[in-house]
PDB file of C-alpha atoms and ligand atoms in Angstrom:
ATOM      1  CA  MET A   1     112.179  84.291 101.317  1.00 59.00           C
ATOM      2  CA  SER A   2     109.380  85.897  99.368  1.00 70.00           C
ATOM      3  CA  GLN A   3     105.977  84.296  99.237  1.00 87.00           C
ATOM      4  CA  LEU A   4     104.441  83.870  95.800  1.00 89.00           C
ATOM      5  CA  ILE A   5     100.822  84.616  95.033  1.00 86.00           C
ATOM      6  CA  THR A   6      98.770  84.282  91.869  1.00 87.00           C
ATOM      7  CA  CYS A   7      98.034  87.538  90.065  1.00 85.00           C
ATOM      8  CA  ARG A   8      94.298  88.243  89.998  1.00 81.00           C
ATOM      9  CA  THR A   9      94.480  89.426  86.383  1.00 85.00           C
ATOM     10  CA  CYS A  10      96.962  87.221  84.501  1.00 89.00           C
ATOM     11  CA  LYS A  11      97.129  84.268  86.944  1.00 88.00           C
ATOM     12  CA  GLN A  12     100.932  84.311  86.919  1.00 90.00           C
ATOM     13  CA  GLN A  13     103.089  83.790  89.989  1.00 90.00           C
ATOM     14  CA  VAL A  14     104.012  87.171  91.481  1.00 88.00           C
ATOM     15  CA  SER A  15     105.913  88.150  94.606  1.00 88.00           C
ATOM     16  CA  TYR A  16     103.601  88.727  97.564  1.00 83.00           C
ATOM     17  CA  ASN A  17     105.178  92.132  98.227  1.00 84.00           C
ATOM     18  CA  ALA A  18     105.056  93.282  94.587  1.00 86.00           C
ATOM     19  CA  LYS A  19     103.328  96.624  94.085  1.00 87.00           C
ATOM     20  CA  PHE A  20     102.870  95.893  90.388  1.00 88.00           C
ATOM     21  CA  CYS A  21     102.567  92.612  88.527  1.00 89.00           C
ATOM     22  CA  PRO A  22     105.687  92.202  86.319  1.00 91.00           C
ATOM     23  CA  ASN A  23     103.631  90.257  83.764  1.00 91.00           C
ATOM     24  CA  CYS A  24     100.553  92.425  83.185  1.00 92.00           C
ATOM     25  CA  GLY A  25     101.258  95.554  85.246  1.00 89.00           C
ATOM     26  CA  GLU A  26      98.249  95.048  87.502  1.00 84.00           C
ATOM     27  CA  ARG A  27      98.367  97.219  90.617  1.00 84.00           C
ATOM     28  CA  GLU A  28      98.645  95.279  93.863  1.00 76.00           C
ATOM     29  CA  PRO A  29      98.266  91.766  92.392  1.00 69.00           C
ATOM     30  CA  SER A  30      97.779  90.389  95.912  1.00 68.00           C
ATOM     31  CA  ALA A  31      94.693  92.566  96.578  1.00 64.00           C
ATOM     32  CA  PHE A  32      92.325  89.782  95.504  1.00 59.00           C
ATOM     33  CA  VAL A  33      93.995  87.309  97.850  1.00 62.00           C
ATOM     34  CA  TYR A  34      93.785  89.859 100.638  1.00 63.00           C
ATOM     35  CA  LYS A  35      90.075  90.344  99.981  1.00 73.00           C
ATOM     36  CA  TRP A  36      89.335  86.613  99.980  1.00 76.00           C
ATOM     37  CA  SER A  37      91.157  85.939 103.230  1.00 80.00           C
ATOM     38  CA  THR A  38      89.272  88.858 104.780  1.00 84.00           C
ATOM     39  CA  ILE A  39      85.911  87.542 103.524  1.00 88.00           C
ATOM     40  CA  ILE A  40      86.659  83.998 104.740  1.00 92.00           C
ATOM     41  CA  PHE A  41      87.723  85.342 108.133  1.00 93.00           C
ATOM     42  CA  ALA A  42      84.548  87.459 108.340  1.00 95.00           C
ATOM     43  CA  ILE A  43      82.333  84.455 107.480  1.00 96.00           C
ATOM     44  CA  LEU A  44      84.078  82.244 110.045  1.00 97.00           C
ATOM     45  CA  PHE A  45      83.713  84.968 112.651  1.00 97.00           C
ATOM     46  CA  LEU A  46      80.020  85.380 111.790  1.00 97.00           C
ATOM     47  CA  ILE A  47      79.420  81.610 112.081  1.00 97.00           C
ATOM     48  CA  LEU A  48      81.110  81.595 115.488  1.00 96.00           C
ATOM     49  CA  VAL A  49      79.002  84.560 116.654  1.00 96.00           C
ATOM     50  CA  ILE A  50      75.747  83.001 115.394  1.00 96.00           C
ATOM     51  CA  TYR A  51      76.676  79.635 116.942  1.00 95.00           C
ATOM     52  CA  GLY A  52      77.482  81.413 120.177  1.00 95.00           C
ATOM     53  CA  ILE A  53      74.118  83.207 120.184  1.00 93.00           C
ATOM     54  CA  TYR A  54      72.232  79.962 119.496  1.00 90.00           C
ATOM     55  CA  THR A  55      74.110  78.121 122.223  1.00 90.00           C
ATOM     56  CA  PHE A  56      73.338  80.935 124.635  1.00 83.00           C
ATOM     57  CA  ALA A  57      69.674  81.306 123.599  1.00 79.00           C
ATOM     58  CA  PHE A  58      68.662  77.628 123.635  1.00 71.00           C
TER      59      PHE A  58
HETATM   60 ZN1   ZN B   1      99.456  89.952  86.360  1.00 88.78          ZN
END
């Protein structure tokens, strides 16, 4: 079963493992999704670290 993601360029449904978007030819259409999940994870991690520091400091 292949997971579908939305192409960052043409917003069409593309296979998660696709190297090229079959609709617009965009390279690695899942790159945007990858980036966002990484950013969200980084922010959550940062919040946890800051919360941890505050809890420890006060
Ligand atoms: Zn596309």
